[in-house]
Amino acid sequence: MKKIIGLLLIFTFCFSTEIYFGDVDQNAGTAEVLYSTEQEIGGFQFSFIGGTISNSSGGEAANTGFTVSASSSTILGFSFSGATLASGEGLTLLNIEFIPSDDATEFCLDDVVLSDGEGENLTFDVGPCSEA
């Protein structure tokens, strides 16, 4: 039993996926959203807390040809062709341009959904919020 648990922990560690902030500049109203994964990511959705999204661009989402749609609080990205994002460590998913909320004390990614190339939900961790 201990061997099985150990193998599961190793498997989980080796194939973990995380989405998190890189550089966040409140004054410029920009935030990098990064990810690390060994799995194929076929789509993503998340809410941005602490400001109003004005634009999203760049990163692996753009490099892969993902269709990315941003409302004032939510970003959705996927590929009509079935393409998946590159795997690796510390890759830029995309960049967010935003107008900070006057009362923001931190910026957070919330209600995150990541899926594989078949549309199945992925298991992942969300990094910490960034201080405002």
PDB file of N, CA and C in Angstrom, residues 6-78:
ATOM      1  N   GLY A   6       3.090   6.050  -2.722  1.00  0.00           N
ATOM      2  CA  GLY A   6       4.309   6.716  -3.169  1.00  0.00           C
ATOM      3  C   GLY A   6       4.317   6.927  -4.671  1.00  0.00           C
ATOM      4  N   LEU A   7       3.902   5.917  -5.426  1.00  0.00           N
ATOM      5  CA  LEU A   7       3.837   6.050  -6.885  1.00  0.00           C
ATOM      6  C   LEU A   7       2.817   7.091  -7.307  1.00  0.00           C
ATOM      7  N   LEU A   8       1.678   7.131  -6.622  1.00  0.00           N
ATOM      8  CA  LEU A   8       0.668   8.145  -6.933  1.00  0.00           C
ATOM      9  C   LEU A   8       1.192   9.546  -6.672  1.00  0.00           C
ATOM     10  N   LEU A   9       1.913   9.716  -5.566  1.00  0.00           N
ATOM     11  CA  LEU A   9       2.486  11.033  -5.254  1.00  0.00           C
ATOM     12  C   LEU A   9       3.524  11.435  -6.295  1.00  0.00           C
ATOM     13  N   ILE A  10       4.361  10.504  -6.717  1.00  0.00           N
ATOM     14  CA  ILE A  10       5.365  10.794  -7.741  1.00  0.00           C
ATOM     15  C   ILE A  10       4.670  11.148  -9.050  1.00  0.00           C
ATOM     16  N   PHE A  11       3.663  10.363  -9.428  1.00  0.00           N
ATOM     17  CA  PHE A  11       2.924  10.622 -10.665  1.00  0.00           C
ATOM     18  C   PHE A  11       2.280  12.000 -10.622  1.00  0.00           C
ATOM     19  N   THR A  12       1.646  12.339  -9.501  1.00  0.00           N
ATOM     20  CA  THR A  12       1.005  13.646  -9.352  1.00  0.00           C
ATOM     21  C   THR A  12       2.027  14.763  -9.432  1.00  0.00           C
ATOM     22  N   PHE A  13       3.176  14.594  -8.776  1.00  0.00           N
ATOM     23  CA  PHE A  13       4.211  15.619  -8.784  1.00  0.00           C
ATOM     24  C   PHE A  13       4.785  15.812 -10.186  1.00  0.00           C
ATOM     25  N   CYS A  14       5.050  14.712 -10.877  1.00  0.00           N
ATOM     26  CA  CYS A  14       5.668  14.784 -12.197  1.00  0.00           C
ATOM     27  C   CYS A  14       4.731  15.385 -13.243  1.00  0.00           C
ATOM     28  N   PHE A  15       3.458  15.201 -13.077  1.00  0.00           N
ATOM     29  CA  PHE A  15       2.517  15.639 -14.090  1.00  0.00           C
ATOM     30  C   PHE A  15       1.594  16.734 -13.578  1.00  0.00           C
ATOM     31  N   SER A  16       2.079  17.541 -12.645  1.00  0.00           N
ATOM     32  CA  SER A  16       1.235  18.593 -12.104  1.00  0.00           C
ATOM     33  C   SER A  16       1.172  19.774 -13.075  1.00  0.00           C
ATOM     34  N   THR A  17       0.076  20.483 -13.001  1.00  0.00           N
ATOM     35  CA  THR A  17      -0.148  21.666 -13.820  1.00  0.00           C
ATOM     36  C   THR A  17      -0.467  22.818 -12.883  1.00  0.00           C
ATOM     37  N   GLU A  18       0.095  23.979 -13.176  1.00  0.00           N
ATOM     38  CA  GLU A  18      -0.149  25.157 -12.335  1.00  0.00           C
ATOM     39  C   GLU A  18      -0.347  26.369 -13.232  1.00  0.00           C
ATOM     40  N   ILE A  19      -1.245  27.249 -12.832  1.00  0.00           N
ATOM     41  CA  ILE A  19      -1.458  28.538 -13.485  1.00  0.00           C
ATOM     42  C   ILE A  19      -1.260  29.606 -12.413  1.00  0.00           C
ATOM     43  N   TYR A  20      -0.530  30.669 -12.757  1.00  0.00           N
ATOM     44  CA  TYR A  20      -0.149  31.649 -11.741  1.00  0.00           C
ATOM     45  C   TYR A  20       0.283  32.952 -12.398  1.00  0.00           C
ATOM     46  N   PHE A  21       0.438  33.995 -11.579  1.00  0.00           N
ATOM     47  CA  PHE A  21       0.888  35.291 -12.080  1.00  0.00           C
ATOM     48  C   PHE A  21       2.400  35.329 -12.219  1.00  0.00           C
ATOM     49  N   GLY A  22       2.844  36.034 -13.249  1.00  0.00           N
ATOM     50  CA  GLY A  22       4.241  36.443 -13.381  1.00  0.00           C
ATOM     51  C   GLY A  22       4.301  37.867 -12.871  1.00  0.00           C
ATOM     52  N   ASP A  23       4.810  38.768 -13.692  1.00  0.00           N
ATOM     53  CA  ASP A  23       4.887  40.174 -13.310  1.00  0.00           C
ATOM     54  C   ASP A  23       3.502  40.811 -13.352  1.00  0.00           C
ATOM     55  N   VAL A  24       3.176  41.519 -12.276  1.00  0.00           N
ATOM     56  CA  VAL A  24       1.935  42.295 -12.210  1.00  0.00           C
ATOM     57  C   VAL A  24       2.336  43.731 -11.889  1.00  0.00           C
ATOM     58  N   ASP A  25       1.947  44.661 -12.741  1.00  0.00           N
ATOM     59  CA  ASP A  25       2.280  46.067 -12.551  1.00  0.00           C
ATOM     60  C   ASP A  25       0.976  46.859 -12.467  1.00  0.00           C
ATOM     61  N   GLN A  26       0.591  47.194 -11.243  1.00  0.00           N
ATOM     62  CA  GLN A  26      -0.664  47.903 -11.022  1.00  0.00           C
ATOM     63  C   GLN A  26      -0.661  49.257 -11.722  1.00  0.00           C
ATOM     64  N   ASN A  27       0.453  49.981 -11.669  1.00  0.00           N
ATOM     65  CA  ASN A  27       0.522  51.312 -12.270  1.00  0.00           C
ATOM     66  C   ASN A  27       0.354  51.264 -13.783  1.00  0.00           C
ATOM     67  N   ALA A  28       0.954  50.273 -14.419  1.00  0.00           N
ATOM     68  CA  ALA A  28       0.831  50.127 -15.872  1.00  0.00           C
ATOM     69  C   ALA A  28      -0.458  49.401 -16.252  1.00  0.00           C
ATOM     70  N   GLY A  29      -1.065  48.711 -15.272  1.00  0.00           N
ATOM     71  CA  GLY A  29      -2.275  47.942 -15.544  1.00  0.00           C
ATOM     72  C   GLY A  29      -2.012  46.719 -16.397  1.00  0.00           C
ATOM     73  N   THR A  30      -0.921  46.001 -16.077  1.00  0.00           N
ATOM     74  CA  THR A  30      -0.572  44.801 -16.833  1.00  0.00           C
ATOM     75  C   THR A  30      -0.285  43.634 -15.903  1.00  0.00           C
ATOM     76  N   ALA A  31      -0.597  42.445 -16.376  1.00  0.00           N
ATOM     77  CA  ALA A  31      -0.314  41.226 -15.610  1.00  0.00           C
ATOM     78  C   ALA A  31       0.014  40.099 -16.568  1.00  0.00           C
ATOM     79  N   GLU A  32       1.094  39.370 -16.269  1.00  0.00           N
ATOM     80  CA  GLU A  32       1.422  38.157 -17.001  1.00  0.00           C
ATOM     81  C   GLU A  32       0.730  36.992 -16.316  1.00  0.00           C
ATOM     82  N   VAL A  33       0.113  36.132 -17.088  1.00  0.00           N
ATOM     83  CA  VAL A  33      -0.427  34.885 -16.554  1.00  0.00           C
ATOM     84  C   VAL A  33       0.453  33.777 -17.095  1.00  0.00           C
ATOM     85  N   LEU A  34       1.077  33.043 -16.193  1.00  0.00           N
ATOM     86  CA  LEU A  34       2.010  31.981 -16.541  1.00  0.00           C
ATOM     87  C   LEU A  34       1.408  30.617 -16.253  1.00  0.00           C
ATOM     88  N   TYR A  35       2.008  29.589 -16.835  1.00  0.00           N
ATOM     89  CA  TYR A  35       1.609  28.223 -16.521  1.00  0.00           C
ATOM     90  C   TYR A  35       2.802  27.293 -16.629  1.00  0.00           C
ATOM     91  N   SER A  36       2.710  26.193 -15.944  1.00  0.00           N
ATOM     92  CA  SER A  36       3.685  25.118 -16.015  1.00  0.00           C
ATOM     93  C   SER A  36       2.902  23.816 -16.120  1.00  0.00           C
ATOM     94  N   THR A  37       3.285  22.969 -17.067  1.00  0.00           N
ATOM     95  CA  THR A  37       2.558  21.721 -17.252  1.00  0.00           C
ATOM     96  C   THR A  37       3.364  20.726 -18.072  1.00  0.00           C
ATOM     97  N   GLU A  38       3.081  19.468 -17.872  1.00  0.00           N
ATOM     98  CA  GLU A  38       3.591  18.395 -18.724  1.00  0.00           C
ATOM     99  C   GLU A  38       2.453  17.838 -19.565  1.00  0.00           C
ATOM    100  N   GLN A  39       1.250  18.390 -19.388  1.00  0.00           N
ATOM    101  CA  GLN A  39       0.064  17.903 -20.085  1.00  0.00           C
ATOM    102  C   GLN A  39      -0.315  18.859 -21.208  1.00  0.00           C
ATOM    103  N   GLU A  40      -1.070  18.357 -22.161  1.00  0.00           N
ATOM    104  CA  GLU A  40      -1.594  19.219 -23.206  1.00  0.00           C
ATOM    105  C   GLU A  40      -2.762  20.020 -22.651  1.00  0.00           C
ATOM    106  N   ILE A  41      -2.774  21.317 -22.913  1.00  0.00           N
ATOM    107  CA  ILE A  41      -3.885  22.171 -22.512  1.00  0.00           C
ATOM    108  C   ILE A  41      -4.612  22.592 -23.784  1.00  0.00           C
ATOM    109  N   GLY A  42      -5.880  22.215 -23.874  1.00  0.00           N
ATOM    110  CA  GLY A  42      -6.671  22.513 -25.057  1.00  0.00           C
ATOM    111  C   GLY A  42      -7.598  23.701 -24.882  1.00  0.00           C
ATOM    112  N   GLY A  43      -7.751  24.176 -23.636  1.00  0.00           N
ATOM    113  CA  GLY A  43      -8.610  25.316 -23.387  1.00  0.00           C
ATOM    114  C   GLY A  43      -8.462  25.818 -21.966  1.00  0.00           C
ATOM    115  N   PHE A  44      -8.847  27.068 -21.751  1.00  0.00           N
ATOM    116  CA  PHE A  44      -8.768  27.656 -20.411  1.00  0.00           C
ATOM    117  C   PHE A  44      -9.842  28.718 -20.247  1.00  0.00           C
ATOM    118  N   GLN A  45     -10.202  28.933 -19.008  1.00  0.00           N
ATOM    119  CA  GLN A  45     -11.121  30.013 -18.636  1.00  0.00           C
ATOM    120  C   GLN A  45     -10.794  30.408 -17.208  1.00  0.00           C
ATOM    121  N   PHE A  46     -10.814  31.712 -16.937  1.00  0.00           N
ATOM    122  CA  PHE A  46     -10.617  32.184 -15.566  1.00  0.00           C
ATOM    123  C   PHE A  46     -11.163  33.594 -15.418  1.00  0.00           C
ATOM    124  N   SER A  47     -11.433  33.940 -14.174  1.00  0.00           N
ATOM    125  CA  SER A  47     -11.840  35.306 -13.827  1.00  0.00           C
ATOM    126  C   SER A  47     -10.638  36.029 -13.239  1.00  0.00           C
ATOM    127  N   PHE A  48     -10.587  37.331 -13.474  1.00  0.00           N
ATOM    128  CA  PHE A  48      -9.542  38.194 -12.933  1.00  0.00           C
ATOM    129  C   PHE A  48     -10.183  39.065 -11.867  1.00  0.00           C
ATOM    130  N   ILE A  49      -9.665  38.980 -10.649  1.00  0.00           N
ATOM    131  CA  ILE A  49     -10.201  39.727  -9.516  1.00  0.00           C
ATOM    132  C   ILE A  49      -9.248  40.874  -9.175  1.00  0.00           C
ATOM    133  N   GLY A  50      -9.784  42.074  -9.003  1.00  0.00           N
ATOM    134  CA  GLY A  50      -8.986  43.224  -8.598  1.00  0.00           C
ATOM    135  C   GLY A  50      -8.954  44.334  -9.625  1.00  0.00           C
ATOM    136  N   GLY A  51      -9.630  44.134 -10.727  1.00  0.00           N
ATOM    137  CA  GLY A  51      -9.657  45.161 -11.756  1.00  0.00           C
ATOM    138  C   GLY A  51     -10.570  44.768 -12.894  1.00  0.00           C
ATOM    139  N   THR A  52     -10.682  45.662 -13.854  1.00  0.00           N
ATOM    140  CA  THR A  52     -11.502  45.439 -15.038  1.00  0.00           C
ATOM    141  C   THR A  52     -10.581  45.156 -16.220  1.00  0.00           C
ATOM    142  N   ILE A  53     -10.764  44.013 -16.855  1.00  0.00           N
ATOM    143  CA  ILE A  53      -9.943  43.638 -18.003  1.00  0.00           C
ATOM    144  C   ILE A  53     -10.280  44.555 -19.177  1.00  0.00           C
ATOM    145  N   SER A  54      -9.240  45.118 -19.801  1.00  0.00           N
ATOM    146  CA  SER A  54      -9.448  45.927 -20.999  1.00  0.00           C
ATOM    147  C   SER A  54      -8.922  45.231 -22.252  1.00  0.00           C
ATOM    148  N   ASN A  55      -7.994  44.266 -22.073  1.00  0.00           N
ATOM    149  CA  ASN A  55      -7.450  43.551 -23.224  1.00  0.00           C
ATOM    150  C   ASN A  55      -6.655  42.339 -22.741  1.00  0.00           C
ATOM    151  N   SER A  56      -6.497  41.365 -23.612  1.00  0.00           N
ATOM    152  CA  SER A  56      -5.596  40.243 -23.362  1.00  0.00           C
ATOM    153  C   SER A  56      -4.902  39.925 -24.670  1.00  0.00           C
ATOM    154  N   SER A  57      -3.624  39.536 -24.589  1.00  0.00           N
ATOM    155  CA  SER A  57      -2.875  39.295 -25.824  1.00  0.00           C
ATOM    156  C   SER A  57      -1.617  38.493 -25.541  1.00  0.00           C
ATOM    157  N   GLY A  58      -1.005  38.020 -26.618  1.00  0.00           N
ATOM    158  CA  GLY A  58       0.321  37.415 -26.568  1.00  0.00           C
ATOM    159  C   GLY A  58       0.393  36.049 -25.947  1.00  0.00           C
ATOM    160  N   GLY A  59       1.599  35.683 -25.583  1.00  0.00           N
ATOM    161  CA  GLY A  59       1.874  34.421 -24.924  1.00  0.00           C
ATOM    162  C   GLY A  59       1.662  33.214 -25.822  1.00  0.00           C
ATOM    163  N   GLU A  60       1.682  32.053 -25.187  1.00  0.00           N
ATOM    164  CA  GLU A  60       1.496  30.802 -25.917  1.00  0.00           C
ATOM    165  C   GLU A  60       0.111  30.695 -26.528  1.00  0.00           C
ATOM    166  N   ALA A  61      -0.877  31.344 -25.925  1.00  0.00           N
ATOM    167  CA  ALA A  61      -2.222  31.326 -26.503  1.00  0.00           C
ATOM    168  C   ALA A  61      -2.189  31.927 -27.906  1.00  0.00           C
ATOM    169  N   ALA A  62      -1.501  33.053 -28.072  1.00  0.00           N
ATOM    170  CA  ALA A  62      -1.386  33.687 -29.390  1.00  0.00           C
ATOM    171  C   ALA A  62      -0.480  32.863 -30.309  1.00  0.00           C
ATOM    172  N   ASN A  63       0.639  32.379 -29.776  1.00  0.00           N
ATOM    173  CA  ASN A  63       1.575  31.591 -30.585  1.00  0.00           C
ATOM    174  C   ASN A  63       0.926  30.332 -31.157  1.00  0.00           C
ATOM    175  N   THR A  64      -0.013  29.761 -30.420  1.00  0.00           N
ATOM    176  CA  THR A  64      -0.665  28.521 -30.820  1.00  0.00           C
ATOM    177  C   THR A  64      -1.890  28.775 -31.684  1.00  0.00           C
ATOM    178  N   GLY A  65      -2.296  30.022 -31.809  1.00  0.00           N
ATOM    179  CA  GLY A  65      -3.458  30.352 -32.624  1.00  0.00           C
ATOM    180  C   GLY A  65      -4.779  30.179 -31.903  1.00  0.00           C
ATOM    181  N   PHE A  66      -4.739  30.217 -30.571  1.00  0.00           N
ATOM    182  CA  PHE A  66      -5.977  30.115 -29.801  1.00  0.00           C
ATOM    183  C   PHE A  66      -6.867  31.319 -30.071  1.00  0.00           C
ATOM    184  N   THR A  67      -8.163  31.090 -30.034  1.00  0.00           N
ATOM    185  CA  THR A  67      -9.141  32.165 -30.023  1.00  0.00           C
ATOM    186  C   THR A  67      -9.302  32.566 -28.561  1.00  0.00           C
ATOM    187  N   VAL A  68      -9.040  33.816 -28.252  1.00  0.00           N
ATOM    188  CA  VAL A  68      -9.134  34.294 -26.870  1.00  0.00           C
ATOM    189  C   VAL A  68     -10.170  35.401 -26.827  1.00  0.00           C
ATOM    190  N   SER A  69     -11.103  35.257 -25.902  1.00  0.00           N
ATOM    191  CA  SER A  69     -12.164  36.232 -25.712  1.00  0.00           C
ATOM    192  C   SER A  69     -12.087  36.756 -24.283  1.00  0.00           C
ATOM    193  N   ALA A  70     -12.173  38.071 -24.132  1.00  0.00           N
ATOM    194  CA  ALA A  70     -12.098  38.669 -22.799  1.00  0.00           C
ATOM    195  C   ALA A  70     -13.291  39.584 -22.577  1.00  0.00           C
ATOM    196  N   SER A  71     -13.963  39.368 -21.453  1.00  0.00           N
ATOM    197  CA  SER A  71     -14.978  40.319 -21.004  1.00  0.00           C
ATOM    198  C   SER A  71     -14.301  41.218 -19.976  1.00  0.00           C
ATOM    199  N   SER A  72     -15.056  41.985 -19.240  1.00  0.00           N
ATOM    200  CA  SER A  72     -14.462  42.866 -18.239  1.00  0.00           C
ATOM    201  C   SER A  72     -13.868  42.103 -17.057  1.00  0.00           C
ATOM    202  N   SER A  73     -14.263  40.831 -16.877  1.00  0.00           N
ATOM    203  CA  SER A  73     -13.780  40.084 -15.713  1.00  0.00           C
ATOM    204  C   SER A  73     -13.328  38.655 -16.025  1.00  0.00           C
ATOM    205  N   THR A  74     -13.597  38.147 -17.232  1.00  0.00           N
ATOM    206  CA  THR A  74     -13.324  36.745 -17.538  1.00  0.00           C
ATOM    207  C   THR A  74     -12.611  36.607 -18.874  1.00  0.00           C
ATOM    208  N   ILE A  75     -11.686  35.649 -18.924  1.00  0.00           N
ATOM    209  CA  ILE A  75     -10.970  35.340 -20.158  1.00  0.00           C
ATOM    210  C   ILE A  75     -11.202  33.876 -20.493  1.00  0.00           C
ATOM    211  N   LEU A  76     -11.478  33.623 -21.781  1.00  0.00           N
ATOM    212  CA  LEU A  76     -11.730  32.285 -22.287  1.00  0.00           C
ATOM    213  C   LEU A  76     -10.841  32.071 -23.498  1.00  0.00           C
ATOM    214  N   GLY A  77     -10.151  30.917 -23.557  1.00  0.00           N
ATOM    215  CA  GLY A  77      -9.290  30.625 -24.695  1.00  0.00           C
ATOM    216  C   GLY A  77      -9.376  29.172 -25.109  1.00  0.00           C
ATOM    217  N   PHE A  78      -9.392  28.934 -26.426  1.00  0.00           N
ATOM    218  CA  PHE A  78      -9.433  27.569 -26.965  1.00  0.00           C
ATOM    219  C   PHE A  78      -9.050  27.632 -28.437  1.00  0.00           C
TER     220      PHE A  78
END
